[in-house]
mmCIF file of C-alpha atoms in Angstrom:
data_model
loop_
_atom_site.group_PDB
_atom_site.id
_atom_site.type_symbol
_atom_site.label_atom_id
_atom_site.label_comp_id
_atom_site.label_asym_id
_atom_site.label_seq_id
_atom_site.Cartn_x
_atom_site.Cartn_y
_atom_site.Cartn_z
ATOM 1 C CA UNK A 256 -0.542 41.373 40.354
ATOM 2 C CA UNK A 257 2.288 40.071 38.265
ATOM 3 C CA UNK A 258 1.788 38.560 34.937
ATOM 4 C CA UNK A 259 3.112 35.385 34.407
ATOM 5 C CA UNK A 260 4.063 33.258 31.176
ATOM 6 C CA UNK A 261 1.553 30.076 30.614
ATOM 7 C CA UNK A 262 2.728 27.002 32.527
ATOM 8 C CA UNK A 263 3.198 24.968 29.684
ATOM 9 C CA UNK A 264 5.954 27.364 28.367
ATOM 10 C CA UNK A 265 8.211 26.620 31.527
ATOM 11 C CA UNK A 266 10.742 23.931 31.808
ATOM 12 C CA UNK A 267 10.097 21.600 34.561
ATOM 13 C CA UNK A 268 13.697 21.961 36.000
ATOM 14 C CA UNK A 269 12.977 25.922 36.491
ATOM 15 C CA UNK A 270 9.693 25.164 38.436
ATOM 16 C CA UNK A 271 11.812 22.551 40.553
ATOM 17 C CA UNK A 272 14.215 25.195 41.595
ATOM 18 C CA UNK A 273 11.373 27.545 42.248
ATOM 19 C CA UNK A 274 9.796 24.952 44.604
ATOM 20 C CA UNK A 275 13.450 24.426 46.542
ATOM 21 C CA UNK A 276 13.788 28.192 47.040
ATOM 22 C CA UNK A 277 10.407 28.399 48.802
ATOM 23 C CA UNK A 278 10.649 25.862 50.924
ATOM 24 C CA UNK A 279 12.770 27.292 53.613
ATOM 25 C CA UNK A 280 9.817 29.975 53.795
ATOM 26 C CA UNK A 281 7.226 27.342 53.872
ATOM 27 C CA UNK A 282 8.932 26.173 56.760
ATOM 28 C CA UNK A 283 8.850 29.069 58.514
ATOM 29 C CA UNK A 284 4.919 29.943 57.885
ATOM 30 C CA UNK A 285 2.746 29.248 61.124
ATOM 31 C CA UNK A 286 -0.427 29.957 59.591
ATOM 32 C CA UNK A 287 -3.052 27.899 58.509
ATOM 33 C CA UNK A 288 -1.789 27.232 55.139
ATOM 34 C CA UNK A 289 1.341 25.368 56.648
ATOM 35 C CA UNK A 290 -1.062 22.238 57.474
ATOM 36 C CA UNK A 291 -3.017 22.118 54.477
ATOM 37 C CA UNK A 292 -4.000 18.694 53.064
ATOM 38 C CA UNK A 293 -1.878 18.676 49.971
ATOM 39 C CA UNK A 294 -3.464 15.306 48.622
ATOM 40 C CA UNK A 295 -6.478 17.178 48.197
ATOM 41 C CA UNK A 296 -6.601 18.668 44.457
ATOM 42 C CA UNK A 297 -10.038 20.629 45.165
ATOM 43 C CA UNK A 298 -8.382 23.176 46.991
ATOM 44 C CA UNK A 299 -9.235 26.983 46.032
ATOM 45 C CA UNK A 300 -7.051 29.872 45.510
ATOM 46 C CA UNK A 301 -8.209 31.514 48.509
ATOM 47 C CA UNK A 302 -7.442 28.491 51.035
ATOM 48 C CA UNK A 303 -4.090 28.168 49.465
ATOM 49 C CA UNK A 304 -3.376 31.975 50.157
ATOM 50 C CA UNK A 305 -5.934 33.023 52.884
ATOM 51 C CA UNK A 306 -3.162 34.925 54.897
ATOM 52 C CA UNK A 307 -1.260 36.348 52.127
ATOM 53 C CA UNK A 308 -1.247 40.101 51.371
ATOM 54 C CA UNK A 309 -1.370 40.037 47.795
ATOM 55 C CA UNK A 310 -2.951 38.278 45.491
ATOM 56 C CA UNK A 311 -1.702 34.888 44.456
ATOM 57 C CA UNK A 312 0.219 34.136 41.295
ATOM 58 C CA UNK A 313 1.379 30.752 39.537
ATOM 59 C CA UNK A 314 4.483 30.950 41.513
ATOM 60 C CA UNK A 315 2.910 30.848 44.782
ATOM 61 C CA UNK A 316 0.684 27.854 43.738
ATOM 62 C CA UNK A 317 3.919 26.042 42.529
ATOM 63 C CA UNK A 318 5.487 26.509 46.016
ATOM 64 C CA UNK A 319 2.543 24.918 47.745
ATOM 65 C CA UNK A 320 1.929 21.719 45.407
ATOM 66 C CA UNK A 321 4.095 18.765 45.665
ATOM 67 C CA UNK A 322 6.288 17.608 42.547
ATOM 68 C CA UNK A 323 3.984 15.199 41.212
ATOM 69 C CA UNK A 324 1.061 17.312 41.169
ATOM 70 C CA UNK A 325 2.900 20.021 39.450
ATOM 71 C CA UNK A 326 3.945 17.541 36.879
ATOM 72 C CA UNK A 327 0.097 16.928 36.137
ATOM 73 C CA UNK A 328 -0.497 20.400 36.099
ATOM 74 C CA UNK A 329 2.043 21.020 33.192
ATOM 75 C CA UNK A 330 0.010 18.646 31.019
ATOM 76 C CA UNK A 331 1.478 15.200 31.804
ATOM 77 C CA UNK A 332 -1.645 13.347 32.694
ATOM 78 C CA UNK A 333 -3.045 15.124 29.291
ATOM 79 C CA UNK A 334 -0.718 13.256 26.862
ATOM 80 C CA UNK A 335 -2.808 11.760 24.066
ATOM 81 C CA UNK A 336 -2.957 7.473 24.440
ATOM 82 C CA UNK A 337 -1.083 5.707 22.248
ATOM 83 C CA UNK A 338 -3.484 3.261 20.768
ATOM 84 C CA UNK A 339 -3.124 -0.065 18.398
ATOM 85 C CA UNK A 340 -6.331 -1.134 17.015
ATOM 86 C CA UNK A 341 -6.177 -4.965 16.272
ATOM 87 C CA UNK A 342 -8.583 -6.111 13.745
ATOM 88 C CA UNK A 343 -8.506 -9.935 13.357
ATOM 89 C CA UNK A 344 -10.638 -12.682 11.804
ATOM 90 C CA UNK A 345 -12.456 -12.927 8.445
ATOM 91 C CA UNK A 346 -12.624 -9.912 6.206
ATOM 92 C CA UNK A 347 -16.332 -10.368 5.322
ATOM 93 C CA UNK A 348 -17.898 -7.260 5.054
ATOM 94 C CA UNK A 349 -14.364 -5.302 5.766
ATOM 95 C CA UNK A 350 -14.400 -4.761 2.274
ATOM 96 C CA UNK A 351 -17.164 -2.585 2.111
ATOM 97 C CA UNK A 352 -16.543 1.460 2.011
ATOM 98 C CA UNK A 353 -19.147 1.952 4.903
ATOM 99 C CA UNK A 354 -17.332 -0.424 7.518
ATOM 100 C CA UNK A 355 -13.713 0.228 7.107
ATOM 101 C CA UNK A 356 -13.787 3.976 6.812
ATOM 102 C CA UNK A 357 -16.202 4.301 9.665
ATOM 103 C CA UNK A 358 -13.756 2.177 11.686
ATOM 104 C CA UNK A 359 -11.419 5.003 10.634
ATOM 105 C CA UNK A 360 -13.439 7.835 11.365
ATOM 106 C CA UNK A 361 -14.909 6.715 14.568
ATOM 107 C CA UNK A 362 -11.995 4.495 15.993
ATOM 108 C CA UNK A 363 -8.978 5.802 14.652
ATOM 109 C CA UNK A 364 -9.451 9.411 13.567
ATOM 110 C CA UNK A 365 -10.322 10.258 16.943
ATOM 111 C CA UNK A 366 -9.413 13.075 19.712
ATOM 112 C CA UNK A 367 -7.504 12.550 22.657
ATOM 113 C CA UNK A 368 -5.350 9.453 20.993
ATOM 114 C CA UNK A 369 -2.614 8.661 18.566
ATOM 115 C CA UNK A 370 -4.194 5.496 16.717
ATOM 116 C CA UNK A 371 -2.587 2.913 14.127
ATOM 117 C CA UNK A 372 -4.273 -0.149 12.763
ATOM 118 C CA UNK A 373 -2.840 -3.819 12.852
ATOM 119 C CA UNK A 374 -4.820 -6.310 10.479
ATOM 120 C CA UNK A 375 -4.726 -9.957 10.647
ATOM 121 C CA UNK A 376 -7.522 -10.849 7.849
ATOM 122 C CA UNK A 377 -8.581 -14.099 6.687
ATOM 123 C CA UNK A 378 -9.984 -14.793 3.080
ATOM 124 C CA UNK A 379 -12.671 -17.107 1.685
ATOM 125 C CA UNK A 380 -16.288 -18.106 2.561
ATOM 126 C CA UNK A 381 -16.401 -19.291 6.335
ATOM 127 C CA UNK A 382 -18.901 -19.298 8.727
ATOM 128 C CA UNK A 383 -18.385 -21.446 11.996
ATOM 129 C CA UNK A 384 -21.377 -20.297 14.251
ATOM 130 C CA UNK A 385 -25.266 -20.516 13.688
ATOM 131 C CA UNK A 386 -25.060 -16.639 13.555
ATOM 132 C CA UNK A 387 -22.119 -16.069 10.994
ATOM 133 C CA UNK A 388 -24.479 -18.259 8.830
ATOM 134 C CA UNK A 389 -26.727 -15.291 8.124
ATOM 135 C CA UNK A 390 -23.854 -13.580 6.470
ATOM 136 C CA UNK A 391 -22.839 -16.699 4.010
ATOM 137 C CA UNK A 392 -25.137 -14.711 1.270
ATOM 138 C CA UNK A 393 -23.201 -11.711 1.381
ATOM 139 C CA UNK A 394 -19.817 -13.736 1.387
ATOM 140 C CA UNK A 395 -21.179 -15.828 -1.279
ATOM 141 C CA UNK A 396 -21.953 -12.490 -3.540
ATOM 142 C CA UNK A 397 -18.653 -11.130 -3.026
ATOM 143 C CA UNK A 398 -16.446 -14.621 -3.584
ATOM 144 C CA UNK A 399 -14.228 -13.014 -5.703
ATOM 145 C CA UNK A 400 -13.256 -9.805 -3.697
ATOM 146 C CA UNK A 401 -12.692 -12.111 -0.852
ATOM 147 C CA UNK A 402 -10.737 -14.842 -2.803
ATOM 148 C CA UNK A 403 -7.605 -13.090 -3.197
ATOM 149 C CA UNK A 404 -5.266 -11.078 -0.855
ATOM 150 C CA UNK A 405 -4.455 -8.698 -4.045
ATOM 151 C CA UNK A 406 -8.003 -7.903 -5.367
ATOM 152 C CA UNK A 407 -8.971 -4.276 -5.646
ATOM 153 C CA UNK A 408 -11.505 -4.655 -2.669
ATOM 154 C CA UNK A 409 -9.166 -5.965 0.009
ATOM 155 C CA UNK A 410 -6.275 -3.290 -0.983
ATOM 156 C CA UNK A 411 -8.568 -0.645 -1.166
ATOM 157 C CA UNK A 412 -10.010 -1.457 2.216
ATOM 158 C CA UNK A 413 -6.384 -2.196 3.952
ATOM 159 C CA UNK A 414 -4.863 0.847 2.421
ATOM 160 C CA UNK A 415 -7.666 3.302 3.387
ATOM 161 C CA UNK A 416 -5.816 6.103 4.633
ATOM 162 C CA UNK A 417 -7.637 6.805 7.404
ATOM 163 C CA UNK A 418 -6.807 3.547 9.287
ATOM 164 C CA UNK A 419 -3.293 4.442 9.626
ATOM 165 C CA UNK A 420 -2.531 0.779 8.837
ATOM 166 C CA UNK A 421 1.107 -0.411 10.077
ATOM 167 C CA UNK A 422 1.136 -3.781 9.235
ATOM 168 C CA UNK A 423 -1.075 -6.411 7.737
ATOM 169 C CA UNK A 424 -1.204 -10.277 7.711
ATOM 170 C CA UNK A 425 -3.283 -11.854 5.224
ATOM 171 C CA UNK A 426 -4.226 -15.462 4.604
ATOM 172 C CA UNK A 427 -6.801 -18.172 4.378
ATOM 173 C CA UNK A 428 -6.588 -18.451 8.404
ATOM 174 C CA UNK A 429 -6.552 -22.227 8.533
ATOM 175 C CA UNK A 430 -4.064 -24.330 10.001
ATOM 176 C CA UNK A 431 -1.050 -24.411 7.794
ATOM 177 C CA UNK A 432 -1.460 -20.754 7.761
ATOM 178 C CA UNK A 433 -1.639 -20.542 11.448
ATOM 179 C CA UNK A 434 1.626 -22.433 11.538
ATOM 180 C CA UNK A 435 3.613 -20.591 8.946
ATOM 181 C CA UNK A 436 2.704 -17.509 10.891
ATOM 182 C CA UNK A 437 4.076 -19.423 14.085
ATOM 183 C CA UNK A 438 7.062 -20.245 12.419
ATOM 184 C CA UNK A 439 7.861 -17.073 10.822
ATOM 185 C CA UNK A 440 7.246 -15.298 14.545
ATOM 186 C CA UNK A 441 9.739 -17.708 16.304
ATOM 187 C CA UNK A 442 6.636 -19.309 18.146
ATOM 188 C CA UNK A 443 7.148 -22.901 19.462
ATOM 189 C CA UNK A 444 5.634 -25.431 21.515
ATOM 190 C CA UNK A 445 1.996 -25.000 19.650
ATOM 191 C CA UNK A 446 -0.183 -27.560 17.724
ATOM 192 C CA UNK A 447 -3.332 -26.135 15.633
ATOM 193 C CA UNK A 448 -6.177 -28.001 15.706
ATOM 194 C CA UNK A 449 -9.113 -26.965 13.633
ATOM 195 C CA UNK A 450 -11.500 -25.659 16.265
ATOM 196 C CA UNK A 451 -13.194 -22.021 15.714
ATOM 197 C CA UNK A 452 -12.744 -20.607 19.112
ATOM 198 C CA UNK A 453 -9.045 -21.838 19.264
ATOM 199 C CA UNK A 454 -8.241 -20.232 15.894
ATOM 200 C CA UNK A 455 -10.165 -16.806 16.815
ATOM 201 C CA UNK A 456 -7.684 -16.620 20.087
ATOM 202 C CA UNK A 457 -4.697 -17.632 18.096
ATOM 203 C CA UNK A 458 -5.031 -14.977 15.306
ATOM 204 C CA UNK A 459 -5.872 -12.359 17.972
ATOM 205 C CA UNK A 460 -2.540 -13.398 19.659
ATOM 206 C CA UNK A 461 -0.888 -13.377 16.178
ATOM 207 C CA UNK A 462 -1.957 -9.783 16.069
ATOM 208 C CA UNK A 463 -1.114 -8.685 19.489
ATOM 209 C CA UNK A 464 2.318 -10.046 18.452
ATOM 210 C CA UNK A 465 2.577 -8.191 15.832
ATOM 211 C CA UNK A 466 1.868 -4.896 17.832
ATOM 212 C CA UNK A 467 4.303 -6.105 21.058
ATOM 213 C CA UNK A 468 7.154 -6.248 18.222
ATOM 214 C CA UNK A 469 6.239 -3.102 16.550
ATOM 215 C CA UNK A 470 8.846 -1.037 18.403
ATOM 216 C CA UNK A 471 6.025 1.515 19.334
ATOM 217 C CA UNK A 472 5.093 1.858 22.897
ATOM 218 C CA UNK A 473 1.528 1.615 22.682
ATOM 219 C CA UNK A 474 -0.772 2.502 26.056
ATOM 220 C CA UNK A 475 -3.671 0.186 24.917
ATOM 221 C CA UNK A 476 -4.519 -2.529 22.621
ATOM 222 C CA UNK A 477 -8.004 -2.647 21.154
ATOM 223 C CA UNK A 478 -9.161 -5.889 20.027
ATOM 224 C CA UNK A 479 -11.744 -5.673 17.241
ATOM 225 C CA UNK A 480 -12.886 -7.591 13.738
ATOM 226 C CA UNK A 481 -12.747 -6.768 10.540
ATOM 227 C CA UNK A 482 -16.884 -7.144 10.090
ATOM 228 C CA UNK A 483 -16.904 -4.892 13.003
ATOM 229 C CA UNK A 484 -19.445 -1.610 12.391
ATOM 230 C CA UNK A 485 -18.065 1.195 14.383
ATOM 231 C CA UNK A 486 -20.933 4.111 14.546
ATOM 232 C CA UNK A 487 -19.731 6.308 17.176
ATOM 233 C CA UNK A 488 -16.353 8.088 18.185
ATOM 234 C CA UNK A 489 -14.471 5.199 20.605
ATOM 235 C CA UNK A 490 -13.885 7.614 23.783
ATOM 236 C CA UNK A 491 -10.274 6.155 24.617
ATOM 237 C CA UNK A 492 -9.821 8.924 27.534
ATOM 238 C CA UNK A 493 -12.471 7.418 29.445
ATOM 239 C CA UNK A 494 -10.563 3.680 29.178
ATOM 240 C CA UNK A 495 -8.136 3.094 32.080
ATOM 241 C CA UNK A 496 -4.608 1.865 31.857
ATOM 242 C CA UNK A 497 -4.625 -0.420 34.806
ATOM 243 C CA UNK A 498 -7.812 -2.487 34.320
ATOM 244 C CA UNK A 499 -9.008 -4.613 30.672
ATOM 245 C CA UNK A 500 -12.207 -2.600 29.594
ATOM 246 C CA UNK A 501 -15.088 -4.895 28.042
ATOM 247 C CA UNK A 502 -18.660 -4.566 27.201
ATOM 248 C CA UNK A 503 -21.985 -6.456 28.090
ATOM 249 C CA UNK A 504 -23.575 -8.268 25.505
ATOM 250 C CA UNK A 505 -26.730 -9.926 24.738
ATOM 251 C CA UNK A 506 -27.314 -12.895 27.292
ATOM 252 C CA UNK A 507 -24.952 -10.820 29.945
ATOM 253 C CA UNK A 508 -24.128 -11.345 32.847
ATOM 254 C CA UNK A 509 -22.896 -14.758 31.330
ATOM 255 C CA UNK A 510 -21.813 -13.589 28.231
ATOM 256 C CA UNK A 511 -19.468 -10.581 27.497
ATOM 257 C CA UNK A 512 -18.498 -9.190 23.816
ATOM 258 C CA UNK A 513 -14.859 -11.084 22.909
ATOM 259 C CA UNK A 514 -15.034 -8.882 19.603
ATOM 260 C CA UNK A 515 -14.349 -5.475 21.015
ATOM 261 C CA UNK A 516 -12.574 -4.484 23.838
ATOM 262 C CA UNK A 517 -9.224 -2.879 25.474
ATOM 263 C CA UNK A 518 -6.275 -4.011 27.242
ATOM 264 C CA UNK A 519 -3.510 -2.012 28.524
ATOM 265 C CA UNK A 520 -0.176 -2.989 27.446
ATOM 266 C CA UNK A 521 0.962 -3.109 30.889
ATOM 267 C CA UNK A 522 -1.446 -5.865 31.403
ATOM 268 C CA UNK A 523 -0.737 -8.072 28.155
ATOM 269 C CA UNK A 524 1.787 -10.335 29.578
ATOM 270 C CA UNK A 525 0.082 -10.891 32.731
ATOM 271 C CA UNK A 526 -3.495 -11.196 31.228
ATOM 272 C CA UNK A 527 -3.583 -11.600 27.518
ATOM 273 C CA UNK A 528 -0.572 -14.305 27.623
ATOM 274 C CA UNK A 529 -2.635 -16.376 29.974
ATOM 275 C CA UNK A 530 -5.525 -16.584 27.469
ATOM 276 C CA UNK A 531 -3.466 -17.437 24.703
ATOM 277 C CA UNK A 532 -1.399 -20.014 26.747
ATOM 278 C CA UNK A 533 -4.935 -21.478 28.131
ATOM 279 C CA UNK A 534 -6.214 -21.739 24.467
ATOM 280 C CA UNK A 535 -2.996 -23.207 23.189
ATOM 281 C CA UNK A 536 -3.102 -25.778 26.051
ATOM 282 C CA UNK A 537 -6.234 -27.002 24.688
ATOM 283 C CA UNK A 538 -9.218 -24.872 25.936
ATOM 284 C CA UNK A 539 -12.120 -24.796 23.274
ATOM 285 C CA UNK A 540 -14.848 -23.013 25.126
ATOM 286 C CA UNK A 541 -16.473 -19.588 23.674
ATOM 287 C CA UNK A 542 -14.411 -16.570 24.248
ATOM 288 C CA UNK A 543 -17.381 -14.575 25.390
ATOM 289 C CA UNK A 544 -17.497 -16.947 28.369
ATOM 290 C CA UNK A 545 -13.816 -17.678 29.233
ATOM 291 C CA UNK A 546 -11.964 -14.385 28.580
ATOM 292 C CA UNK A 547 -13.455 -12.129 31.398
ATOM 293 C CA UNK A 548 -15.034 -14.672 34.046
ATOM 294 C CA UNK A 549 -17.141 -12.512 35.920
ATOM 295 C CA UNK A 550 -15.619 -9.139 35.259
ATOM 296 C CA UNK A 551 -14.056 -8.830 38.716
ATOM 297 C CA UNK A 552 -11.188 -6.383 38.666
ATOM 298 C CA UNK A 553 -12.135 -5.327 35.185
ATOM 299 C CA UNK A 554 -13.907 -2.242 33.763
ATOM 300 C CA UNK A 555 -17.357 -2.653 32.443
ATOM 301 C CA UNK A 556 -18.086 -0.152 29.644
ATOM 302 C CA UNK A 557 -20.142 0.255 26.236
ATOM 303 C CA UNK A 558 -18.627 0.635 23.160
ATOM 304 C CA UNK A 559 -20.339 1.744 19.964
ATOM 305 C CA UNK A 560 -19.509 -1.247 17.846
ATOM 306 C CA UNK A 561 -21.809 -3.979 16.567
ATOM 307 C CA UNK A 562 -21.142 -7.187 13.909
ATOM 308 C CA UNK A 563 -21.737 -6.231 10.265
ATOM 309 C CA UNK A 564 -23.257 -9.438 7.986
ATOM 310 C CA UNK A 565 -24.122 -7.159 5.362
ATOM 311 C CA UNK A 566 -25.502 -3.489 5.329
ATOM 312 C CA UNK A 567 -28.918 -4.301 6.248
ATOM 313 C CA UNK A 568 -28.145 -6.878 8.889
ATOM 314 C CA UNK A 569 -26.115 -5.408 11.826
ATOM 315 C CA UNK A 570 -26.462 -7.267 15.096
ATOM 316 C CA UNK A 571 -27.525 -4.079 17.005
ATOM 317 C CA UNK A 572 -29.335 -6.691 19.426
ATOM 318 C CA UNK A 573 -26.377 -7.588 20.967
ATOM 319 C CA UNK A 574 -25.865 -4.080 22.646
ATOM 320 C CA UNK A 575 -27.098 -3.982 25.804
ATOM 321 C CA UNK A 576 -27.384 0.073 26.060
ATOM 322 C CA UNK A 577 -30.884 1.219 25.120
ATOM 323 C CA UNK A 578 -29.304 4.446 23.528
ATOM 324 C CA UNK A 579 -26.351 2.535 21.820
ATOM 325 C CA UNK A 580 -28.824 0.063 20.250
ATOM 326 C CA UNK A 581 -31.199 2.694 18.713
ATOM 327 C CA UNK A 582 -28.029 4.341 17.490
ATOM 328 C CA UNK A 583 -27.052 1.298 15.964
ATOM 329 C CA UNK A 584 -30.409 0.253 14.418
ATOM 330 C CA UNK A 585 -30.605 3.775 12.639
ATOM 331 C CA UNK A 586 -27.181 3.420 10.759
ATOM 332 C CA UNK A 587 -28.835 -0.395 9.664
ATOM 333 C CA UNK A 588 -32.077 1.104 8.420
ATOM 334 C CA UNK A 589 -29.915 3.730 6.493
ATOM 335 C CA UNK A 590 -27.407 1.029 5.009
ATOM 336 C CA UNK A 591 -24.676 3.150 7.052
ATOM 337 C CA UNK A 592 -22.308 0.235 6.469
ATOM 338 C CA UNK A 593 -22.692 0.090 2.921
ATOM 339 C CA UNK A 594 -20.925 1.774 -0.251
ATOM 340 C CA UNK A 595 -20.817 5.215 1.204
ATOM 341 C CA UNK A 596 -17.721 6.635 2.554
ATOM 342 C CA UNK A 597 -17.590 8.332 5.867
#
């Protein structure tokens, strides 16, 4: 058998010329291989070359495959996804080394993807919902650290090397701050109103705008919150590039998690812009009810992430997958999201 250099070392044009040179021979062949169903990707070497007198080599394989399939064989389909993680919301427990370093370890420094982080963080002591009230004690105890963008805790968190932070926007997260962000970004035709759901979506939209104007061609935007605890690696290769990926939460199927989901860049204009415009136009409902509808046409999955109110209060109960819930509870018991760096 002739030895052949690995496919990854051949220029694609050379491969194409080989295919063209074989086309005349293929036209003249009358054996069973001439009518092989090339749409199938599961054909064996024996099937492809049942009537060949010698052992097949890679040139033979290329000659019998369509150009699109050759491109995939050359590794094009295995290109690492380019991902932008958008962390928007109040900083809260993000200042804990265990929280921001876990985000870096499990959502940024992962295999199969090239990931950057964009942060739209808010300062101060804020809780709009009853569940958020459970974190007020933590916020009060860390009022100094959460009171200014220049505190060592904030600066250490946003500049943590593993996050690959590309851009940040830090403010009090109120209407004056939002209106200033709109003006700076050239956003017109919107009026701010002090509604928590509206503000949440508008600040997420600001983070999405930062990604869209970055000049980087991303495949996915992953929405998270600064106070989310990610406790296992996120598998970006399992996320489709033609569907929004969401995870169910407690109360499913009525509720779907609005605090961690992924949207392909190809759908940002069609899907996300419609959501942002809906809230800008007066919608005030809970995002976990409004964002995903009944989930039709979307990709349901599980993400290893939960809200961290403090190191011993992680909202693992919201995870619907029993295995992930147990893993989350173990991180809570071990204060995984406290002072340790991962």
